[in-house]
XYZ file of C-alpha atoms in Angstrom:
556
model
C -3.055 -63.269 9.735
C -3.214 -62.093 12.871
C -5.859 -62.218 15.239
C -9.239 -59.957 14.611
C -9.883 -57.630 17.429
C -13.266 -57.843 19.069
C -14.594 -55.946 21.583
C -17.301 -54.489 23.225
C -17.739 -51.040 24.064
C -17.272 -52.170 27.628
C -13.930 -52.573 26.410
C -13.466 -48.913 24.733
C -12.689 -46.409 27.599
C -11.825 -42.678 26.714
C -8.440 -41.415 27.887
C -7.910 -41.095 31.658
C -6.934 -37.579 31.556
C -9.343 -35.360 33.694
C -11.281 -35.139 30.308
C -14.064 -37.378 30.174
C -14.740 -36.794 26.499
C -11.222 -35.920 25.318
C -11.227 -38.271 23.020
C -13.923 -36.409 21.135
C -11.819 -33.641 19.769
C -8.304 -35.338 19.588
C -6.948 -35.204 16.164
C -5.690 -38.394 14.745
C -2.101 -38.774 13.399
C -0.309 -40.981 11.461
C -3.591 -42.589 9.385
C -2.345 -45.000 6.625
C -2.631 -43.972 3.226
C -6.012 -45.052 1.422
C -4.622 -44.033 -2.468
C -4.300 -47.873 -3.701
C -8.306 -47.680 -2.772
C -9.360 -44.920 -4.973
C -7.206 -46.211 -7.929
C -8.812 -47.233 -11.587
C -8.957 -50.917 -11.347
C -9.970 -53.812 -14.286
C -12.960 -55.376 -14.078
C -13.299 -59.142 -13.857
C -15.982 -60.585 -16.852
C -15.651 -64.230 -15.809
C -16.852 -65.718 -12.638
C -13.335 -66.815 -10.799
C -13.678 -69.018 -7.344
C -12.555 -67.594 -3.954
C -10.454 -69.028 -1.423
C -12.462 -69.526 1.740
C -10.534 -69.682 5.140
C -13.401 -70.480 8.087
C -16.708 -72.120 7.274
C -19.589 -70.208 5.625
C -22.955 -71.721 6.887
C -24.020 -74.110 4.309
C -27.808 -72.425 4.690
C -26.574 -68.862 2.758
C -27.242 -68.884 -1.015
C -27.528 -66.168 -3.006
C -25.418 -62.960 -4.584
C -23.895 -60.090 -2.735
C -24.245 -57.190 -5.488
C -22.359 -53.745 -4.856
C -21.494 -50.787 -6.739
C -19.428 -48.268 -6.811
C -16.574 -46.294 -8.248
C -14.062 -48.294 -10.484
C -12.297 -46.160 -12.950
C -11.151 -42.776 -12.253
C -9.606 -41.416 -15.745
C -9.949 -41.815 -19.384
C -6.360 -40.676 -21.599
C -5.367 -37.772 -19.918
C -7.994 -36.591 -18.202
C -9.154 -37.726 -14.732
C -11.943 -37.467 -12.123
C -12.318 -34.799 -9.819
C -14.050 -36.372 -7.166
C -14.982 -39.589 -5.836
C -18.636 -39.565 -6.822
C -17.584 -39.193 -10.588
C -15.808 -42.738 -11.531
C -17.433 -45.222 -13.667
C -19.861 -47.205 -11.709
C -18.347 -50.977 -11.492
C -20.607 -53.813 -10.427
C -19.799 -56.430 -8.492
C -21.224 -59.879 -7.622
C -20.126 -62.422 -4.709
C -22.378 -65.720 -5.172
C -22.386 -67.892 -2.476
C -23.863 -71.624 -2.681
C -22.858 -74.509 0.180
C -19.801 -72.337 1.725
C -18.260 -71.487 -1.134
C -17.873 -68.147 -3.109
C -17.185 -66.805 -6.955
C -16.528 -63.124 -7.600
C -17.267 -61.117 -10.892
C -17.482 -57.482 -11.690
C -18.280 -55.603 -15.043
C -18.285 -51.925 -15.588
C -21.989 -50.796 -16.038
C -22.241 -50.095 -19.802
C -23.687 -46.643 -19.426
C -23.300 -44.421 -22.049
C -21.035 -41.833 -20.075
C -18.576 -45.242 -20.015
C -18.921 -45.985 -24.035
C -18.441 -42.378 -25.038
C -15.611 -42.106 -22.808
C -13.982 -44.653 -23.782
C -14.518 -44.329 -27.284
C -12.797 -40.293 -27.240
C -10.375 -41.534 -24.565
C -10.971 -38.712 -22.581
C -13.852 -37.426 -20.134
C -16.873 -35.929 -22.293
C -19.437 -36.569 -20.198
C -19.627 -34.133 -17.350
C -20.263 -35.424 -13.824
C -21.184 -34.656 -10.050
C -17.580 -32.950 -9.649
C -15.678 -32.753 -12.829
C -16.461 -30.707 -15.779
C -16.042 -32.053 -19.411
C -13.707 -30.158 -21.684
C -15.156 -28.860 -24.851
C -13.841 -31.115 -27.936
C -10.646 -30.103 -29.077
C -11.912 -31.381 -32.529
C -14.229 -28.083 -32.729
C -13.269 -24.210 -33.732
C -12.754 -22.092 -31.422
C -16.470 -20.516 -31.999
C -18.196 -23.730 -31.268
C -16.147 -24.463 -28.508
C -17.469 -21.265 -27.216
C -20.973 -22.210 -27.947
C -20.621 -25.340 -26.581
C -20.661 -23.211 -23.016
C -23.873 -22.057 -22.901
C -25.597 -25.878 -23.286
C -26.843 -27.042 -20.568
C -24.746 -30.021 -18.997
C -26.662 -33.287 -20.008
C -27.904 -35.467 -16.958
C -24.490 -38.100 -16.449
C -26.058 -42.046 -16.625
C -23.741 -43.035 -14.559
C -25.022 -45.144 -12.033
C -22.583 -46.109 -9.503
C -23.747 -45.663 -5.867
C -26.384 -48.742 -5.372
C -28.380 -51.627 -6.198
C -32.244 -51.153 -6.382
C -35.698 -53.403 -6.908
C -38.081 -52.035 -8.721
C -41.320 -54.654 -9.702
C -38.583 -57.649 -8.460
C -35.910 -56.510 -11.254
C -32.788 -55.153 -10.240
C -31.600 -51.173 -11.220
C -28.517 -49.614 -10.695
C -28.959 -46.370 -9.480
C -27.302 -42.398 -9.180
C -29.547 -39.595 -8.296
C -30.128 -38.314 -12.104
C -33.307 -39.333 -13.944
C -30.852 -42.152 -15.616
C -31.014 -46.043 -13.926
C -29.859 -49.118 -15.867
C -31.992 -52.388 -15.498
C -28.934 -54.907 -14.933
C -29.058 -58.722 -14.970
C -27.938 -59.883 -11.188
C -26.448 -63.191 -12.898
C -23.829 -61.749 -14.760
C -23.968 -57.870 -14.115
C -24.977 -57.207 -17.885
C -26.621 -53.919 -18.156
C -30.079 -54.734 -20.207
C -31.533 -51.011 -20.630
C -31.628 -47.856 -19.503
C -34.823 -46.133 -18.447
C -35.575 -42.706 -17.534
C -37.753 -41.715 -14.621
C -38.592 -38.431 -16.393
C -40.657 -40.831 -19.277
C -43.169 -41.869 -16.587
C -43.412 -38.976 -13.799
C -42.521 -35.441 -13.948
C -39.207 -35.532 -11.777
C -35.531 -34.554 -12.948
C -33.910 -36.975 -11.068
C -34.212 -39.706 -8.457
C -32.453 -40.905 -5.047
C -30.637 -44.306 -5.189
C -32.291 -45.065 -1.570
C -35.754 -46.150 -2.280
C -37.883 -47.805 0.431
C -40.278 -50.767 0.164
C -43.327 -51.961 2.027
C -43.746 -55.445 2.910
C -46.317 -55.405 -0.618
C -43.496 -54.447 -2.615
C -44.572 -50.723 -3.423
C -41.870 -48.939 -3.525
C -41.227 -45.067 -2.499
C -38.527 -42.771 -3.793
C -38.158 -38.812 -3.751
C -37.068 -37.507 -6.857
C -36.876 -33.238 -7.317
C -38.649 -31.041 -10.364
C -37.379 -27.913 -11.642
C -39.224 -25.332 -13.983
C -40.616 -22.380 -14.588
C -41.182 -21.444 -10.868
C -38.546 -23.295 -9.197
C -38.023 -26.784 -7.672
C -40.287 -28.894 -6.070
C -39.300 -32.250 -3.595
C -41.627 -34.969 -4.474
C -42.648 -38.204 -3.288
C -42.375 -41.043 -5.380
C -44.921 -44.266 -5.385
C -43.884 -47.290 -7.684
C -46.968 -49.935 -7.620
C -45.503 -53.548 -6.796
C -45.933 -55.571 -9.907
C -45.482 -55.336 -13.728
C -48.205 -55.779 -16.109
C -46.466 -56.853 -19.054
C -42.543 -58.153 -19.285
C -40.987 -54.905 -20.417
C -42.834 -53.114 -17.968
C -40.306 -50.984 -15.803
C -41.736 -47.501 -13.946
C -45.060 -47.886 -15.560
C -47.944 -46.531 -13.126
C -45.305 -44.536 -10.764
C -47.146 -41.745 -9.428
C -46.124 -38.866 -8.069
C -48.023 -39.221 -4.710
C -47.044 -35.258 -3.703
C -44.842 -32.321 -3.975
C -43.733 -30.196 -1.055
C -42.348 -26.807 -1.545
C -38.938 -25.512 -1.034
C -38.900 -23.104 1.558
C -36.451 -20.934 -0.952
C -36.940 -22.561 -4.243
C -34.103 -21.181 -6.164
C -31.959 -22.435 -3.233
C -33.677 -25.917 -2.629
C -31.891 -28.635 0.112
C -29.946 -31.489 -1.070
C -30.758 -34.993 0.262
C -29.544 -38.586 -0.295
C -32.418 -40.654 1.163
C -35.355 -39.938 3.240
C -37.680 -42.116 6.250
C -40.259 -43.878 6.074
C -42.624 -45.657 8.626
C -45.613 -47.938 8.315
C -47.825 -44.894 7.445
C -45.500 -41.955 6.567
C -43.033 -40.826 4.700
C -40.329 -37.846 5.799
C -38.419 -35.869 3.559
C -35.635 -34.192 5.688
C -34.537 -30.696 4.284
C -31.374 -30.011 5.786
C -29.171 -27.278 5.562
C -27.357 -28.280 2.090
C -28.150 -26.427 -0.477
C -28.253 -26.157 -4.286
C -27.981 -22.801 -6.070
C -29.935 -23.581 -8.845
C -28.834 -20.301 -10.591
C -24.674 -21.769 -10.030
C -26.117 -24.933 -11.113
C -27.422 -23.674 -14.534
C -24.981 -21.644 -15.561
C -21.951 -23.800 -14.055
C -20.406 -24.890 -17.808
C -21.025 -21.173 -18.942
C -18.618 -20.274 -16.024
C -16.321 -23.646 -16.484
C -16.987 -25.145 -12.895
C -18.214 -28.281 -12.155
C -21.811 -29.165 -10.918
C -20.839 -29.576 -7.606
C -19.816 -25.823 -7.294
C -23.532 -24.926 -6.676
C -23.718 -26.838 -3.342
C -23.183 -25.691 -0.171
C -23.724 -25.566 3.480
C -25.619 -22.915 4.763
C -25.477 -23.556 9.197
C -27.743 -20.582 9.694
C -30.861 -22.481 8.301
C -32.819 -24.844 10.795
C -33.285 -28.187 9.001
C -37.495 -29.472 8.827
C -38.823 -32.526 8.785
C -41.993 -32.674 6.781
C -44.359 -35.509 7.607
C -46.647 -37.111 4.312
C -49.027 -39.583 5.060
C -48.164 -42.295 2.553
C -51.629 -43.093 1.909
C -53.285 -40.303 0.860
C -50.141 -37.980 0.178
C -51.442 -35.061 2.673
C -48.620 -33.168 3.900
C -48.682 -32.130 7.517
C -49.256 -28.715 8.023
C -47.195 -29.027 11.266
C -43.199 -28.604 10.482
C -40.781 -30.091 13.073
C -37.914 -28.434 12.980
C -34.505 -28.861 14.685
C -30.941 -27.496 14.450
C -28.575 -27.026 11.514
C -27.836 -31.222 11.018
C -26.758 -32.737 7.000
C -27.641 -36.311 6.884
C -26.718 -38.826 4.157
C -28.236 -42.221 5.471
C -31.222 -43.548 7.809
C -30.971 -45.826 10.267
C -35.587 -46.542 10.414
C -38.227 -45.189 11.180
C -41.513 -46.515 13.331
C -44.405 -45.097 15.151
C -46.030 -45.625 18.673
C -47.499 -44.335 21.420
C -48.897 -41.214 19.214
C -44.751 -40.273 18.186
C -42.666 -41.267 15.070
C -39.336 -41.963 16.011
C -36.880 -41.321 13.418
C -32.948 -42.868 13.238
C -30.719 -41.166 11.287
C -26.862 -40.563 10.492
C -26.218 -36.945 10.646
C -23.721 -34.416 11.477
C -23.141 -30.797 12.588
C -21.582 -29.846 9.620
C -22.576 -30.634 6.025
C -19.477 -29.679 4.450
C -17.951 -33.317 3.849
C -19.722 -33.989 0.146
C -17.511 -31.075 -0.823
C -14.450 -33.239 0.959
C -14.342 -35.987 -0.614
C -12.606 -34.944 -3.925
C -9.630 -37.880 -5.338
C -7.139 -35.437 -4.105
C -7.650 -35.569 -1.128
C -8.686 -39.425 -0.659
C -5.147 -39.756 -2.131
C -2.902 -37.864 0.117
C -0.918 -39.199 2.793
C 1.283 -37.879 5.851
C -0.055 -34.757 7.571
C -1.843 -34.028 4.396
C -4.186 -36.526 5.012
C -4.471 -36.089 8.906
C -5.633 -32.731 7.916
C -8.492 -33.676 5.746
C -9.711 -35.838 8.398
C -9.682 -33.973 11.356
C -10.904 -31.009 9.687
C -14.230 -33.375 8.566
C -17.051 -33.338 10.936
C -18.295 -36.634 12.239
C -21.494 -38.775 11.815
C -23.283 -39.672 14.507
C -26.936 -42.152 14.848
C -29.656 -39.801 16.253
C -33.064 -40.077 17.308
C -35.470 -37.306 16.892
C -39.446 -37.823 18.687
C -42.099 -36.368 16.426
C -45.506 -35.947 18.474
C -48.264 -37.073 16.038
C -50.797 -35.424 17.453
C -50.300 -31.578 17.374
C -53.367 -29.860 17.496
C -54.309 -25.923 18.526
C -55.134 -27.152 22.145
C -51.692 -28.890 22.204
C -49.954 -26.764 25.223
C -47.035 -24.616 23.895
C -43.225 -24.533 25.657
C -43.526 -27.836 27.257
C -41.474 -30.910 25.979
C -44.021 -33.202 24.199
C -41.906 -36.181 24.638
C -43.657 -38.360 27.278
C -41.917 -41.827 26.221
C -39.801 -42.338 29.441
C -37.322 -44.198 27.629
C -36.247 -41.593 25.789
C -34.208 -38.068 26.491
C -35.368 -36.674 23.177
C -37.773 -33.107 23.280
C -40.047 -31.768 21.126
C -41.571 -28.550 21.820
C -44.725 -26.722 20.550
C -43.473 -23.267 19.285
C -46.585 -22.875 17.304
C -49.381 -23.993 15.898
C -47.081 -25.327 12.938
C -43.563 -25.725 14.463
C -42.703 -27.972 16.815
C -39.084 -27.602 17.672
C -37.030 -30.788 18.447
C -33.776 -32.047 19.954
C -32.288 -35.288 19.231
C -31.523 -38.610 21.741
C -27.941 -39.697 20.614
C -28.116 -43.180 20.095
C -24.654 -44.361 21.841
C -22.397 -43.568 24.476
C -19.225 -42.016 24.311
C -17.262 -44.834 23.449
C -18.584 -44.582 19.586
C -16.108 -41.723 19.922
C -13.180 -43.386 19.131
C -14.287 -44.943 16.557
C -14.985 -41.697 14.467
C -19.193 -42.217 14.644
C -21.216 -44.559 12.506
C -22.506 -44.395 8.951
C -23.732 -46.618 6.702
C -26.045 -47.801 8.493
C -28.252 -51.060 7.776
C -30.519 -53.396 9.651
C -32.577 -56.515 9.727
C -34.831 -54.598 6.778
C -37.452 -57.328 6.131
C -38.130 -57.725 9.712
C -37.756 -54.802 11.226
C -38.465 -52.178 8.765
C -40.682 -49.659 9.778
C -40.932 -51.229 13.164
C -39.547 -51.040 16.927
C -36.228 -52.587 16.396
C -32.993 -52.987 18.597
C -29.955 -53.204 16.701
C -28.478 -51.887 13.663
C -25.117 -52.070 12.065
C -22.918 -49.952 10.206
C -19.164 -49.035 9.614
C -16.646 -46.899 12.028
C -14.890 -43.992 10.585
C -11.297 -43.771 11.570
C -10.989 -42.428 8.049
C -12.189 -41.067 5.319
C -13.728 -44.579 4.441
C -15.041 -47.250 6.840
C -12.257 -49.035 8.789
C -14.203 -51.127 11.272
C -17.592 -52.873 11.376
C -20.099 -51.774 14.481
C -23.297 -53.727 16.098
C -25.036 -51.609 17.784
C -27.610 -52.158 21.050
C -30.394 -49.610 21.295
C -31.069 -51.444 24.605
C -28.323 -50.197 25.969
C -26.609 -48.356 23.904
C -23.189 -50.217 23.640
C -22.001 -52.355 20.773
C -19.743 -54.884 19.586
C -16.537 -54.179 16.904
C -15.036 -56.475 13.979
C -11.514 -53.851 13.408
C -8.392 -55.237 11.702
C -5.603 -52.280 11.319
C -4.738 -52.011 7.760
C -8.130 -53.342 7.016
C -11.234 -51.331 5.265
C -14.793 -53.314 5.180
C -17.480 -51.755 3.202
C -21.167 -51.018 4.246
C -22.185 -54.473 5.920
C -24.938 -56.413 4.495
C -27.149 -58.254 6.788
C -28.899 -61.897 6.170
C -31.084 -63.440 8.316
C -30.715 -67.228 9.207
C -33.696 -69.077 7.684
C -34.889 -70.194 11.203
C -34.482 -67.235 12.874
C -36.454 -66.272 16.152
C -34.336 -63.685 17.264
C -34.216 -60.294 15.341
C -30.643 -60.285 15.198
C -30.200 -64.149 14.004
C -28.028 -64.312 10.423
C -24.587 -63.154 8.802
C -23.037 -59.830 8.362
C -21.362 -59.524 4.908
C -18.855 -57.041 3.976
C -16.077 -56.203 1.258
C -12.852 -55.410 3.233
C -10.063 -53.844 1.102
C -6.375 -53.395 2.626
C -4.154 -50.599 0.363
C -0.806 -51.943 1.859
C -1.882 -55.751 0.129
C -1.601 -56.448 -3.574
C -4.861 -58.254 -4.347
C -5.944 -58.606 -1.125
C -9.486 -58.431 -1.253
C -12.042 -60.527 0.648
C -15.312 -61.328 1.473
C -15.905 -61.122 5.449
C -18.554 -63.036 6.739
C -19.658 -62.442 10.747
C -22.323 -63.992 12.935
C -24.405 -61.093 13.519
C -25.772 -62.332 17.104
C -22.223 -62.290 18.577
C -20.386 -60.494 15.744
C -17.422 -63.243 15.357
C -15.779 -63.548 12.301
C -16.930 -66.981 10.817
C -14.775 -67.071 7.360
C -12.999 -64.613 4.781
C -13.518 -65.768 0.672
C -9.989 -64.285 -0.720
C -10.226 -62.876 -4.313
C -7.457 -62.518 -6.530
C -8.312 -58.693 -7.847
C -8.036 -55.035 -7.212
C -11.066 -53.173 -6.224
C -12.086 -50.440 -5.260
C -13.579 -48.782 -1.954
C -18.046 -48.811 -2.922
C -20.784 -47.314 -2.103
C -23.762 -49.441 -1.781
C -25.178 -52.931 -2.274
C -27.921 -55.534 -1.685
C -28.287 -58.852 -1.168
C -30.408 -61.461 -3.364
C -31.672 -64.496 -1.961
C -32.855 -66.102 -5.219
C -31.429 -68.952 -6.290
């Protein structure tokens, strides 16, 4: 193998070229084809042992679980974009250094029934099932005007709800699985316990274990965002969402049109919904098997349209009456969230442009040549922010005057009126992140640092449509350290913390990294997460493919 490249971003200098920022706006050429990536793969039942080159500290125990896409057809028909394959789960357990990999297809019924008709019959995010051939002509025709039946599919992440593990997509649908040997035990449906039609697959916890999630409502009158409160413990075995409440709901400001979102912040005391500037057309939505388009036809970005933050206070659900607003941004992932000094500071992934969910169709993850240069460089980047919420916005609160007295920070927020505060954002790196096409997926040390002042965070670089190199980043002074291997594709990194740790950045960075040009050449990357040097690789024998999201679980 050859050597791993580390650097810092002392090391990453833009083009010498007049330009200081020309690397900003350069178009890449040449990327390497991702195809072998985004390919239908088998699964792998049976744990089967790695081979580990390096030394994995003998203190880490536990499983690495991570989801994601895994099969992208069914007979003849296939996927339309990447969101729609088959969720696949996958487990790396790791006990004194050494590591065993599994993975099983979640056993959802969109998987049974497709595999059963060998063909796609249950519509998802961006493909749209045929009717059955099997039918006349006049109940084919029916068959349009039904309503497309919430997919089960649950392939972008790992979640704890009560200390039992859920797969989760953002329908109503999760699947309890068992983290020993991926089985999928049952599937329960949030719309049995609270009034939501759906659910994100990024819930946050406080240090209690109550759990908050933002799920959206639709009837008579339109949607509704709410926020989601799951209490902390069961009380009987088969309990699963029982006493979720819905702690409030917060109005679209249009409600036929409401936003899209992925995830939301949370602090010690509140909770922010973000609505951004993607929308849904409920109307497209509804009728989008009448007019034989896909679900994913009714969402779009609309860069006329501010995006708000609305502030609920988590412990009595009261929604702020005061709306911070800031520019057109789309966000998919938070970095944390933490108040002080009378502000909420807010870290987040976002971008100037919200077009890439519509981007990220199979076709064009498979291309290659100019083809794929084209998809890229036409894709806006993602970027960590922070925005500065004052706390404290009252009528005597002077107007046109930047809020923002935390010297540290180059962040505004400014009184428009008695319920607007307008904001600008701090970017949260120098120019150097540049070249490595921003930062998303972003984690950090959660248990610790959750909801509090924090200085690092990690994530992946995006040279590509997927992740091609692993970032540290240093709030203190906004530079950061790189694991990048050309060829090489890790997945979101997972951080542990060492057992002994003092310092907030003390444990391993885990990540999946995938290589398209390698046959089998999977592995699991393990980093120190203080200096960010590659400490061992555990080499599995299988295909996989590129994933969303995972967790890590300590228990023995």
């Amino acid at each position: 193998m050859p050597p791993v490249k580390l650097e810092t971003a002392d090391d990453a200098k833009p083009v010498d070229n007049g330009k200081a920022t020309e690397f900003i706006t350069s178009a890449l050429k040449g990327l390497e084809t991702i195809e072998p990536l985004v390919r239908s793969v088998e699964e792998t039942p049976e744990p089967i042992s790695a081979e580990v080159q390096g030394t994995i500290p003998s203190w880490i125990s536990g499983k690495l679980l991570r989801n994601g896409p895994g099969k992208f057809e069914f007979g003849n028909t296939h996927y339309n974009h990447w969101f729609d394959g088959m969720a696949m789960l996958h487990q790396f357990k790791i006990h004194e250094g050494q590591v065993t990999y599994m993975s099983r297809f979640l056993d959802s019924d969109a998987y049974k029934n497709n595999r059963e008709k060998d063909r796609i019959v249950m519509s998802e995010f961006g493909t749209l099932a045929m009717p059955d051939p099997c039918k006349n002509v006049f109940q084919r025709f029916l068959s349009r005007f039904e309503m497309i039946t919430p997919t089960d599919n649950a392939s972008v992440s790992f979640v704890k709800y009560k200390g039992d593990f859920f797969v989760s997509t953002e329908t109503n649908f999760m699947h309890r699985v068992n983290p020993e040997n991926l089985e999928s035990l049952e599937k329960v449906d949030w719309s049995k316990f609270i009034a939501v039609n759906g659910a994100t697959a990024h819930p946050h916890y406080d240090p209690d274990g109550t759990t908050y999630n933002m799920g959206n409502s639709y009837g008579s009158k339109g949607a509704l965002y709410n926020i989601i409160r799951v209490p902390p413990e069961k009380t009987d075995a088969k309990d699963t969402l029982q006493g979720t409440k819905i702690l409030c709901s917060i109005v679209p400001a249009n409600k036929s049109h409401p936003s899209y979102y992925h995830s939301f912040a949370m602090s010690e005391n509140y909770v922010v919904f973000i609505e951004q500037p993607i929308k849904m057309d409920l109307m497209k939505i509804v009728t989008c098997k009448l007019r034989g388009k896909a679900m994913s036809d009714g969402i779009y970005w609309d860069p006329k349209l501010e995006t708000v933050f609305h502030v609920v206070n988590k412990k009595n659900g009261e929604v702020s009456s005061v709306k911070y607003h800031t520019k057109a941004i789309s966000t998919f992932h938070q970095i944390n969230a933490f108040e002080e000094d009378g502000f909420l500071m807010i870290d987040l992934c976002c971008s100037d442009n919200g077009q890439a969910i519509n981007n990220y169709l199979i076709q064009n993850l498979r291309k290659s040549g100019d083809a794929l240069d084209e998809v890229y460089n036409t894709m806006g980047r993602v970027f960590p922010r922070r925005f500065v919420l004052p706390l404290n916005v009252t009528g005597e609160t002077p107007t046109d005057q930047n809020l923002n007295t935390r010297l540290s920070s180059s962040a505004t927020c400014v009184k428009v009126s008695n319920d607007k505060v307008f904001c600008q954002h701090e970017d949260l790196h120098g120019d150097e992140l540049h070249q490595y096409g921003g930062l998303e997926f972003p984690q950090i040390n959660y248990g610790r640092n959750n909801t509090r002042p924090y200085r690092y965070f990690y994530g992946c670089g995006f040279r590509h449509l997927v992740g091609d190199s692993l970032l540290k980043m240093d709030l203190k002074d906004k530079t950061f350290k790189v694991w990048q291997q050309k060829g090489f594709f890790p997945s979101e990194p997972a951080f542990v913390a060492s057992p002994d740790a003092v310092e907030e950045d003390e444990g391993l960075i885990l990540s999946v990294v995938l290589s398209p040009s390698q046959d089998k050449g999977a592995f699991l990357l393990v980093l120190d997460s203080k200096s960010f040097e590659e400490l061992a690789r555990a080499y599995v024998p299988v295909n996989m493919a590129y994933g969303f999201h995972g967790t890590f679980d300590a228990s023995a």
